[in-house]
PDB file of C-alpha atoms and ligand atoms in Angstrom:
ATOM      1  CA  MET A 228      -0.162   0.034   0.013  1.00  0.00           C
ATOM      2  CA  GLY A 229       1.576   3.313  -1.099  1.00  0.00           C
ATOM      3  CA  LYS A 230       1.049   6.693   0.832  1.00  0.00           C
ATOM      4  CA  THR A 231      -2.427   8.085   0.684  1.00  0.00           C
ATOM      5  CA  THR A 232      -2.482  11.385  -1.209  1.00  0.00           C
ATOM      6  CA  ILE A 233      -5.254  13.447  -2.643  1.00  0.00           C
ATOM      7  CA  SER A 234      -5.069  11.669  -5.692  1.00  0.00           C
ATOM      8  CA  THR A 235      -5.711   8.591  -3.966  1.00  0.00           C
ATOM      9  CA  LEU A 236      -8.763   9.746  -2.414  1.00  0.00           C
ATOM     10  CA  ASN A 237     -10.202  11.334  -5.690  1.00  0.00           C
ATOM     11  CA  ARG A 238      -9.544   7.914  -7.436  1.00  0.00           C
ATOM     12  CA  MET A 239     -11.391   6.064  -4.544  1.00  0.00           C
ATOM     13  CA  LYS A 240     -14.371   8.427  -4.896  1.00  0.00           C
ATOM     14  CA  VAL A 241     -14.454   7.821  -8.762  1.00  0.00           C
ATOM     15  CA  GLU A 242     -14.175   3.853  -8.213  1.00  0.00           C
ATOM     16  CA  GLY A 243     -16.608   3.880  -5.266  1.00  0.00           C
ATOM     17  CA  ASN A 244     -14.025   2.640  -2.776  1.00  0.00           C
ATOM     18  CA  LYS A 245     -14.853   3.998   0.648  1.00  0.00           C
ATOM     19  CA  ILE A 246     -12.385   6.223   2.533  1.00  0.00           C
ATOM     20  CA  ALA A 247     -11.675   5.298   6.382  1.00  0.00           C
ATOM     21  CA  VAL A 248     -10.682   8.272   8.532  1.00  0.00           C
ATOM     22  CA  ILE A 249     -10.390   8.405  12.109  1.00  0.00           C
ATOM     23  CA  THR A 250      -8.950  10.903  14.501  1.00  0.00           C
ATOM     24  CA  SER A 251      -5.695  10.553  16.255  1.00  0.00           C
ATOM     25  CA  TYR A 252      -3.675  12.804  18.599  1.00  0.00           C
ATOM     26  CA  ASP A 253      -0.724  10.929  19.662  1.00  0.00           C
ATOM     27  CA  ALA A 254       2.203   8.560  18.360  1.00  0.00           C
ATOM     28  CA  SER A 255       0.952   5.196  20.045  1.00  0.00           C
ATOM     29  CA  PHE A 256      -2.616   5.325  18.808  1.00  0.00           C
ATOM     30  CA  THR A 257      -1.316   6.402  15.370  1.00  0.00           C
ATOM     31  CA  GLN A 258       0.939   3.310  14.997  1.00  0.00           C
ATOM     32  CA  GLN A 259      -2.150   1.141  15.814  1.00  0.00           C
ATOM     33  CA  ILE A 260      -4.243   3.345  13.200  1.00  0.00           C
ATOM     34  CA  GLU A 261      -1.549   2.829  10.617  1.00  0.00           C
ATOM     35  CA  GLN A 262      -1.368  -1.139  11.140  1.00  0.00           C
ATOM     36  CA  ALA A 263      -5.103  -1.043  10.724  1.00  0.00           C
ATOM     37  CA  GLU A 264      -4.609   0.279   7.221  1.00  0.00           C
ATOM     38  CA  MET A 265      -6.587   3.423   7.691  1.00  0.00           C
ATOM     39  CA  ASP A 266      -6.767   5.873   4.765  1.00  0.00           C
ATOM     40  CA  VAL A 267      -6.713   9.396   6.633  1.00  0.00           C
ATOM     41  CA  ILE A 268      -6.098  10.366  10.216  1.00  0.00           C
ATOM     42  CA  LEU A 269      -7.694  13.820  11.382  1.00  0.00           C
ATOM     43  CA  VAL A 270      -5.955  15.617  13.939  1.00  0.00           C
ATOM     44  CA  GLY A 271      -9.253  16.985  15.338  1.00  0.00           C
ATOM     45  CA  ASP A 272      -9.667  19.891  17.518  1.00  0.00           C
ATOM     46  CA  SER A 273     -12.107  17.455  19.299  1.00  0.00           C
ATOM     47  CA  LEU A 274      -8.760  16.749  21.353  1.00  0.00           C
ATOM     48  CA  GLY A 275      -9.968  19.861  23.233  1.00  0.00           C
ATOM     49  CA  MET A 276     -12.746  17.692  24.883  1.00  0.00           C
ATOM     50  CA  VAL A 277     -11.522  14.059  24.558  1.00  0.00           C
ATOM     51  CA  VAL A 278      -7.751  14.895  25.518  1.00  0.00           C
ATOM     52  CA  GLN A 279      -7.998  17.971  27.299  1.00  0.00           C
ATOM     53  CA  GLY A 280     -11.252  17.736  29.029  1.00  0.00           C
ATOM     54  CA  HIS A 281     -12.829  20.945  28.010  1.00  0.00           C
ATOM     55  CA  GLU A 282     -16.630  21.197  27.384  1.00  0.00           C
ATOM     56  CA  SER A 283     -16.018  22.433  23.764  1.00  0.00           C
ATOM     57  CA  THR A 284     -13.337  22.515  21.139  1.00  0.00           C
ATOM     58  CA  LEU A 285     -13.341  26.459  21.489  1.00  0.00           C
ATOM     59  CA  PRO A 286     -10.307  26.600  23.988  1.00  0.00           C
ATOM     60  CA  VAL A 287      -7.752  24.593  21.697  1.00  0.00           C
ATOM     61  CA  THR A 288      -4.819  26.721  20.350  1.00  0.00           C
ATOM     62  CA  VAL A 289      -2.659  26.794  17.437  1.00  0.00           C
ATOM     63  CA  ALA A 290       0.123  25.591  19.678  1.00  0.00           C
ATOM     64  CA  ASP A 291      -1.959  22.546  20.796  1.00  0.00           C
ATOM     65  CA  MET A 292      -2.725  21.719  17.294  1.00  0.00           C
ATOM     66  CA  VAL A 293       0.811  21.843  16.159  1.00  0.00           C
ATOM     67  CA  TYR A 294       1.862  19.713  19.089  1.00  0.00           C
ATOM     68  CA  HIS A 295      -0.618  16.792  18.600  1.00  0.00           C
ATOM     69  CA  THR A 296      -0.247  17.020  14.852  1.00  0.00           C
ATOM     70  CA  ALA A 297       3.681  16.609  15.300  1.00  0.00           C
ATOM     71  CA  ASN A 298       3.084  13.698  17.323  1.00  0.00           C
ATOM     72  CA  VAL A 299       1.143  11.997  14.768  1.00  0.00           C
ATOM     73  CA  THR A 300       3.138  12.694  11.827  1.00  0.00           C
ATOM     74  CA  ARG A 301       6.248  11.898  13.556  1.00  0.00           C
ATOM     75  CA  VAL A 302       5.225   8.174  13.180  1.00  0.00           C
ATOM     76  CA  SER A 303       2.623   7.959  10.526  1.00  0.00           C
ATOM     77  CA  GLU A 304       3.922   6.432   7.183  1.00  0.00           C
ATOM     78  CA  GLN A 305       0.957   5.541   4.957  1.00  0.00           C
ATOM     79  CA  CYS A 306      -2.018   8.012   6.227  1.00  0.00           C
ATOM     80  CA  MET A 307      -2.677  11.300   4.929  1.00  0.00           C
ATOM     81  CA  VAL A 308      -2.786  13.513   7.934  1.00  0.00           C
ATOM     82  CA  ILE A 309      -5.302  16.536   8.221  1.00  0.00           C
ATOM     83  CA  ALA A 310      -5.020  18.946  11.007  1.00  0.00           C
ATOM     84  CA  ASP A 311      -7.850  21.136  12.164  1.00  0.00           C
ATOM     85  CA  MET A 312      -7.597  24.999  11.985  1.00  0.00           C
ATOM     86  CA  PRO A 313      -8.676  25.716  15.756  1.00  0.00           C
ATOM     87  CA  PHE A 314     -11.293  28.584  16.731  1.00  0.00           C
ATOM     88  CA  MET A 315     -10.322  31.781  16.062  1.00  0.00           C
ATOM     89  CA  SER A 316      -6.959  31.002  14.161  1.00  0.00           C
ATOM     90  CA  HIS A 317      -8.188  31.893  10.764  1.00  0.00           C
ATOM     91  CA  GLY A 318     -10.260  35.055  11.313  1.00  0.00           C
ATOM     92  CA  THR A 319      -8.584  36.751   8.392  1.00  0.00           C
ATOM     93  CA  PRO A 320      -6.896  35.189   5.157  1.00  0.00           C
ATOM     94  CA  ARG A 321      -3.486  36.434   6.467  1.00  0.00           C
ATOM     95  CA  GLN A 322      -4.038  34.787   9.873  1.00  0.00           C
ATOM     96  CA  ALA A 323      -5.222  31.514   8.250  1.00  0.00           C
ATOM     97  CA  LEU A 324      -2.185  31.436   6.177  1.00  0.00           C
ATOM     98  CA  ASP A 325      -0.003  31.801   9.029  1.00  0.00           C
ATOM     99  CA  THR A 326      -1.908  28.979  11.132  1.00  0.00           C
ATOM    100  CA  ALA A 327      -1.750  26.833   7.985  1.00  0.00           C
ATOM    101  CA  GLY A 328       1.857  27.087   7.698  1.00  0.00           C
ATOM    102  CA  ARG A 329       2.566  26.293  11.346  1.00  0.00           C
ATOM    103  CA  LEU A 330       0.415  23.175  10.986  1.00  0.00           C
ATOM    104  CA  MET A 331       2.193  22.148   7.661  1.00  0.00           C
ATOM    105  CA  LYS A 332       5.916  23.325   8.570  1.00  0.00           C
ATOM    106  CA  GLU A 333       6.109  22.435  12.163  1.00  0.00           C
ATOM    107  CA  GLY A 334       3.232  19.923  12.424  1.00  0.00           C
ATOM    108  CA  GLY A 335       4.007  18.073   9.189  1.00  0.00           C
ATOM    109  CA  ALA A 336       0.038  18.180   8.150  1.00  0.00           C
ATOM    110  CA  HIS A 337      -0.657  17.460   4.304  1.00  0.00           C
ATOM    111  CA  MET A 338      -3.947  19.222   4.598  1.00  0.00           C
ATOM    112  CA  VAL A 339      -5.814  21.668   6.988  1.00  0.00           C
ATOM    113  CA  LYS A 340      -9.575  21.685   7.796  1.00  0.00           C
ATOM    114  CA  ILE A 341     -11.623  24.731   8.308  1.00  0.00           C
ATOM    115  CA  GLU A 342     -15.147  24.831   9.762  1.00  0.00           C
ATOM    116  CA  GLY A 343     -17.503  26.956   7.850  1.00  0.00           C
ATOM    117  CA  GLY A 344     -19.103  27.734   4.121  1.00  0.00           C
ATOM    118  CA  ARG A 345     -19.679  31.111   2.320  1.00  0.00           C
ATOM    119  CA  PRO A 346     -17.859  33.304   5.110  1.00  0.00           C
ATOM    120  CA  GLN A 347     -14.534  31.109   4.554  1.00  0.00           C
ATOM    121  CA  ILE A 348     -14.574  31.278   0.669  1.00  0.00           C
ATOM    122  CA  GLU A 349     -12.116  34.171   0.815  1.00  0.00           C
ATOM    123  CA  THR A 350      -9.673  32.613   3.230  1.00  0.00           C
ATOM    124  CA  VAL A 351     -10.102  29.008   1.329  1.00  0.00           C
ATOM    125  CA  ARG A 352      -8.861  30.562  -1.903  1.00  0.00           C
ATOM    126  CA  HIS A 353      -6.166  32.482  -0.202  1.00  0.00           C
ATOM    127  CA  LEU A 354      -4.889  29.219   1.182  1.00  0.00           C
ATOM    128  CA  THR A 355      -5.424  26.953  -2.003  1.00  0.00           C
ATOM    129  CA  ASP A 356      -3.966  29.580  -4.249  1.00  0.00           C
ATOM    130  CA  ARG A 357      -0.639  29.250  -2.164  1.00  0.00           C
ATOM    131  CA  ALA A 358      -0.380  25.575  -2.089  1.00  0.00           C
ATOM    132  CA  VAL A 359      -2.351  24.836   1.143  1.00  0.00           C
ATOM    133  CA  PRO A 360      -4.777  21.937   0.650  1.00  0.00           C
ATOM    134  CA  VAL A 361      -8.078  22.473   2.221  1.00  0.00           C
ATOM    135  CA  CYS A 362     -10.715  20.406   3.636  1.00  0.00           C
ATOM    136  CA  GLY A 363     -14.015  22.027   4.118  1.00  0.00           C
ATOM    137  CA  HIS A 364     -16.489  21.162   7.159  1.00  0.00           C
ATOM    138  CA  LEU A 365     -20.151  21.625   6.648  1.00  0.00           C
ATOM    139  CA  GLY A 366     -23.386  20.665   8.843  1.00  0.00           C
ATOM    140  CA  LEU A 367     -22.712  20.567  12.559  1.00  0.00           C
ATOM    141  CA  MET A 368     -19.625  22.913  12.946  1.00  0.00           C
ATOM    142  CA  PRO A 369     -18.655  22.239  16.713  1.00  0.00           C
ATOM    143  CA  GLN A 370     -16.735  25.690  16.797  1.00  0.00           C
ATOM    144  CA  SER A 371     -20.157  27.538  16.520  1.00  0.00           C
ATOM    145  CA  ILE A 372     -21.651  25.655  19.589  1.00  0.00           C
ATOM    146  CA  ASN A 373     -22.412  29.002  21.523  1.00  0.00           C
ATOM    147  CA  GLN A 374     -24.495  30.136  18.382  1.00  0.00           C
ATOM    148  CA  LEU A 375     -26.234  26.638  18.037  1.00  0.00           C
ATOM    149  CA  GLY A 376     -26.956  26.017  21.710  1.00  0.00           C
ATOM    150  CA  ALA A 377     -26.679  22.472  21.358  1.00  0.00           C
ATOM    151  CA  TYR A 378     -24.889  19.804  19.127  1.00  0.00           C
ATOM    152  CA  ARG A 379     -27.886  18.665  16.978  1.00  0.00           C
ATOM    153  CA  VAL A 380     -28.682  17.627  13.477  1.00  0.00           C
ATOM    154  CA  GLN A 381     -28.283  20.465  10.717  1.00  0.00           C
ATOM    155  CA  GLY A 382     -29.692  21.052   7.428  1.00  0.00           C
ATOM    156  CA  ARG A 383     -33.288  19.483   8.108  1.00  0.00           C
ATOM    157  CA  ASP A 384     -35.455  22.367   6.694  1.00  0.00           C
ATOM    158  CA  GLU A 385     -35.261  22.950   3.013  1.00  0.00           C
ATOM    159  CA  HIS A 386     -33.547  26.719   3.544  1.00  0.00           C
ATOM    160  CA  ALA A 387     -30.777  24.995   5.667  1.00  0.00           C
ATOM    161  CA  ALA A 388     -30.147  21.943   3.349  1.00  0.00           C
ATOM    162  CA  GLU A 389     -30.035  24.211   0.271  1.00  0.00           C
ATOM    163  CA  ARG A 390     -27.386  26.460   2.154  1.00  0.00           C
ATOM    164  CA  ILE A 391     -25.415  23.241   2.954  1.00  0.00           C
ATOM    165  CA  LEU A 392     -25.481  22.275  -0.799  1.00  0.00           C
ATOM    166  CA  THR A 393     -24.499  25.663  -2.131  1.00  0.00           C
ATOM    167  CA  ASP A 394     -21.706  26.132   0.333  1.00  0.00           C
ATOM    168  CA  ALA A 395     -20.129  22.663  -0.545  1.00  0.00           C
ATOM    169  CA  VAL A 396     -20.211  23.888  -4.154  1.00  0.00           C
ATOM    170  CA  ALA A 397     -18.887  27.422  -3.210  1.00  0.00           C
ATOM    171  CA  LEU A 398     -16.016  25.624  -1.103  1.00  0.00           C
ATOM    172  CA  GLN A 399     -14.936  23.415  -4.215  1.00  0.00           C
ATOM    173  CA  GLU A 400     -14.849  26.293  -6.479  1.00  0.00           C
ATOM    174  CA  ALA A 401     -12.622  28.099  -3.933  1.00  0.00           C
ATOM    175  CA  GLY A 402     -10.180  25.281  -4.176  1.00  0.00           C
ATOM    176  CA  ALA A 403     -11.321  22.815  -1.294  1.00  0.00           C
ATOM    177  CA  GLN A 404     -10.486  19.315  -2.189  1.00  0.00           C
ATOM    178  CA  LEU A 405     -12.135  17.382   0.833  1.00  0.00           C
ATOM    179  CA  LEU A 406     -15.272  17.883   2.570  1.00  0.00           C
ATOM    180  CA  VAL A 407     -16.321  16.798   5.899  1.00  0.00           C
ATOM    181  CA  LEU A 408     -20.327  16.507   6.415  1.00  0.00           C
ATOM    182  CA  GLU A 409     -21.124  16.274  10.143  1.00  0.00           C
ATOM    183  CA  CYS A 410     -24.657  15.420  11.669  1.00  0.00           C
ATOM    184  CA  VAL A 411     -26.766  16.078   8.505  1.00  0.00           C
ATOM    185  CA  PRO A 412     -29.618  13.892   6.943  1.00  0.00           C
ATOM    186  CA  ALA A 413     -28.489  11.073   5.028  1.00  0.00           C
ATOM    187  CA  LEU A 414     -30.529  12.143   1.804  1.00  0.00           C
ATOM    188  CA  LEU A 415     -28.662  15.619   2.064  1.00  0.00           C
ATOM    189  CA  ALA A 416     -25.313  13.965   2.509  1.00  0.00           C
ATOM    190  CA  GLU A 417     -25.985  12.105  -0.469  1.00  0.00           C
ATOM    191  CA  GLU A 418     -27.029  14.863  -2.479  1.00  0.00           C
ATOM    192  CA  VAL A 419     -23.988  16.974  -1.628  1.00  0.00           C
ATOM    193  CA  THR A 420     -21.894  13.904  -2.681  1.00  0.00           C
ATOM    194  CA  ARG A 421     -23.281  13.823  -5.960  1.00  0.00           C
ATOM    195  CA  ALA A 422     -22.830  17.412  -6.453  1.00  0.00           C
ATOM    196  CA  VAL A 423     -19.263  17.935  -5.867  1.00  0.00           C
ATOM    197  CA  ASP A 424     -16.203  16.167  -7.373  1.00  0.00           C
ATOM    198  CA  MET A 425     -14.185  16.195  -4.204  1.00  0.00           C
ATOM    199  CA  PRO A 426     -14.439  13.463  -1.929  1.00  0.00           C
ATOM    200  CA  THR A 427     -17.133  13.918   1.345  1.00  0.00           C
ATOM    201  CA  ILE A 428     -16.417  12.391   4.648  1.00  0.00           C
ATOM    202  CA  GLY A 429     -19.507  11.923   6.804  1.00  0.00           C
ATOM    203  CA  ILE A 430     -19.721  11.572  10.330  1.00  0.00           C
ATOM    204  CA  GLY A 431     -23.451  11.065  11.425  1.00  0.00           C
ATOM    205  CA  ALA A 432     -24.335  11.895   7.802  1.00  0.00           C
ATOM    206  CA  GLY A 433     -25.374   8.362   6.445  1.00  0.00           C
ATOM    207  CA  VAL A 434     -23.638   5.740   4.523  1.00  0.00           C
ATOM    208  CA  GLU A 435     -23.573   7.387   1.018  1.00  0.00           C
ATOM    209  CA  THR A 436     -20.851   9.727   1.530  1.00  0.00           C
ATOM    210  CA  ASP A 437     -17.510   8.798   0.002  1.00  0.00           C
ATOM    211  CA  GLY A 438     -15.806   7.981   3.478  1.00  0.00           C
ATOM    212  CA  GLN A 439     -16.512   7.943   7.037  1.00  0.00           C
ATOM    213  CA  VAL A 440     -14.671   9.395   9.978  1.00  0.00           C
ATOM    214  CA  LEU A 441     -15.285   8.902  13.698  1.00  0.00           C
ATOM    215  CA  VAL A 442     -13.636  10.245  17.024  1.00  0.00           C
ATOM    216  CA  LEU A 443     -11.223   7.751  17.995  1.00  0.00           C
ATOM    217  CA  TYR A 444     -12.227   7.663  21.801  1.00  0.00           C
ATOM    218  CA  ASP A 445     -16.033   7.739  20.844  1.00  0.00           C
ATOM    219  CA  MET A 446     -15.617   4.511  18.766  1.00  0.00           C
ATOM    220  CA  LEU A 447     -13.460   2.753  21.338  1.00  0.00           C
ATOM    221  CA  GLY A 448     -16.402   3.638  23.873  1.00  0.00           C
ATOM    222  CA  ILE A 449     -14.331   5.623  26.174  1.00  0.00           C
ATOM    223  CA  THR A 450     -15.995   8.829  26.124  1.00  0.00           C
ATOM    224  CA  SER A 451     -19.334   7.204  27.791  1.00  0.00           C
ATOM    225  CA  ASP A 452     -20.695  10.728  29.177  1.00  0.00           C
ATOM    226  CA  SER A 453     -20.828  12.357  25.734  1.00  0.00           C
ATOM    227  CA  THR A 454     -20.768   9.717  23.028  1.00  0.00           C
ATOM    228  CA  PRO A 455     -22.912  10.760  20.137  1.00  0.00           C
ATOM    229  CA  THR A 456     -25.892   8.648  19.235  1.00  0.00           C
ATOM    230  CA  PHE A 457     -24.616   7.985  15.768  1.00  0.00           C
ATOM    231  CA  VAL A 458     -21.335   6.274  16.880  1.00  0.00           C
ATOM    232  CA  ARG A 459     -20.924   2.575  17.201  1.00  0.00           C
ATOM    233  CA  ASN A 460     -18.626   1.144  19.816  1.00  0.00           C
ATOM    234  CA  PHE A 461     -16.166  -1.106  17.916  1.00  0.00           C
ATOM    235  CA  LEU A 462     -14.028  -2.124  21.122  1.00  0.00           C
ATOM    236  CA  ALA A 463     -17.369  -3.815  22.576  1.00  0.00           C
ATOM    237  CA  ASP A 464     -17.262  -6.425  19.895  1.00  0.00           C
ATOM    238  CA  THR A 465     -13.457  -7.034  19.799  1.00  0.00           C
ATOM    239  CA  ASP A 466     -10.767  -7.443  22.632  1.00  0.00           C
ATOM    240  CA  SER A 467      -8.091  -5.052  21.802  1.00  0.00           C
ATOM    241  CA  VAL A 468      -7.714  -1.525  20.163  1.00  0.00           C
ATOM    242  CA  SER A 469      -5.972  -3.002  16.915  1.00  0.00           C
ATOM    243  CA  SER A 470      -8.935  -5.323  16.329  1.00  0.00           C
ATOM    244  CA  ALA A 471     -11.597  -2.646  16.864  1.00  0.00           C
ATOM    245  CA  LEU A 472      -9.679  -0.286  14.445  1.00  0.00           C
ATOM    246  CA  ALA A 473      -9.455  -3.309  11.709  1.00  0.00           C
ATOM    247  CA  ALA A 474     -13.073  -3.748  12.333  1.00  0.00           C
ATOM    248  CA  TYR A 475     -13.890  -0.150  11.771  1.00  0.00           C
ATOM    249  CA  VAL A 476     -11.926  -0.115   8.527  1.00  0.00           C
ATOM    250  CA  LYS A 477     -13.713  -3.241   7.303  1.00  0.00           C
ATOM    251  CA  ALA A 478     -17.180  -1.726   8.239  1.00  0.00           C
ATOM    252  CA  VAL A 479     -16.508   1.454   6.427  1.00  0.00           C
ATOM    253  CA  LYS A 480     -15.285  -0.543   3.405  1.00  0.00           C
ATOM    254  CA  ASP A 481     -18.161  -2.775   3.214  1.00  0.00           C
ATOM    255  CA  ARG A 482     -20.505  -0.233   3.938  1.00  0.00           C
ATOM    256  CA  SER A 483     -21.946  -1.563   7.216  1.00  0.00           C
ATOM    257  CA  VAL A 484     -21.274   1.722   8.956  1.00  0.00           C
ATOM    258  CA  PRO A 485     -23.204   3.834   9.604  1.00  0.00           C
ATOM    259  CA  ALA A 486     -26.084   1.440  10.207  1.00  0.00           C
ATOM    260  CA  PRO A 487     -29.569   2.708   9.808  1.00  0.00           C
ATOM    261  CA  GLU A 488     -29.992   3.093  13.618  1.00  0.00           C
ATOM    262  CA  HIS A 489     -26.789   5.496  13.538  1.00  0.00           C
ATOM    263  CA  THR A 490     -28.346   7.461  10.638  1.00  0.00           C
ATOM    264  CA  PHE A 491     -30.547  10.800  10.663  1.00  0.00           C
ATOM    265  CA  THR A 492     -33.277  11.164   8.393  1.00  0.00           C
TER     266      THR A 492
HETATM  267  O1  KIV B 506     -12.387  17.570  15.528  1.00  0.00           O
HETATM  268  C1  KIV B 506     -12.759  16.517  15.144  1.00  0.00           C
HETATM  269  O2  KIV B 506     -12.464  15.407  15.584  1.00  0.00           O
HETATM  270  C2  KIV B 506     -13.883  16.737  13.839  1.00  0.00           C
HETATM  271  C3  KIV B 506     -14.502  15.447  13.311  1.00  0.00           C
HETATM  272  C4  KIV B 506     -15.680  15.166  14.426  1.00  0.00           C
HETATM  273  C5  KIV B 506     -14.653  15.419  12.236  1.00  0.00           C
HETATM  274  O3  KIV B 506     -13.823  17.728  13.334  1.00  0.00           O
END
C-alpha cells in the first residue's frame, strides 16, 4: 500500500471505494491506526474535549494543534494527515495562512480543515492559491456551539439544506479538495456527495458519503458521558484496540457503518 494522497482519495471516489478516516492525537494510537490500514488521520480539535477535558473545542490553541499534529506525523507512514484549524485561528486570510503554515511546516500536516461555508470562501481561496490543501467542514460545526446552543442535526429544513449544498459547491470552487459533512440527514449528504467532485467524508451523515470519520475515543467507547448517538462502539465486539480499528476500517469499506440506527433522516 502506497502513501495516501489527495489523488488516491479522488480515485477512490470515482471507483466507489470508501475512505476510512479516524481522529488521532498521539504517536501510540497512530501506530495502531497505521497497522489497521486506515486511509486518513484527522488531528481534530475534538482533542480539546477528549484529551484536554474541555466542554467544547473552543479553548484549543494553534500551539496545541501543532504539538498533536507533530505527535501523529512523527510516526505515521501511509496515512494522509489532516489538521484542524482551531477556533479564532483563521479570522482573516492572512492569519489563516500563518496558522496553516505552522500546521504544515512544524506539524507536518498534509492538509488543513476549516469549519464553515460562505464566510470562509475568501480564506479558502487565499490558502489554496498558495499551495495549502484545504478540507471544508459543513453541517454541525462544533466551533459554532455558542451560536447553535446544542450539538444537533443540521440541514433538516429546506432552506438550511439548500445552504449546505450551495456552500459545498462554493468551497469546491474556492479550491477545497475534501469535505467533512457532520450530523446531516443521509439524503442531504448523498445529494452533496453527488453535486461535488471532491470526496465527502461523513460523520453522522449516512452511508452514501465517499468516506466515514469517527472520533477515536468515541468508537472505542471511552467517552461514555458524551458519546454521540450515531457512534458504534467497535471495542465492545473485539478484545483489543487494534482489532477494533481493523473492524472499523472493514465496516467502512463494506458500507456496514453507519447502520440505519446510526443515521439521521
Ligand atoms: O475535531 C474533530 O474531531 C472533527 C471530526 C468530528 C470530524 O472535526
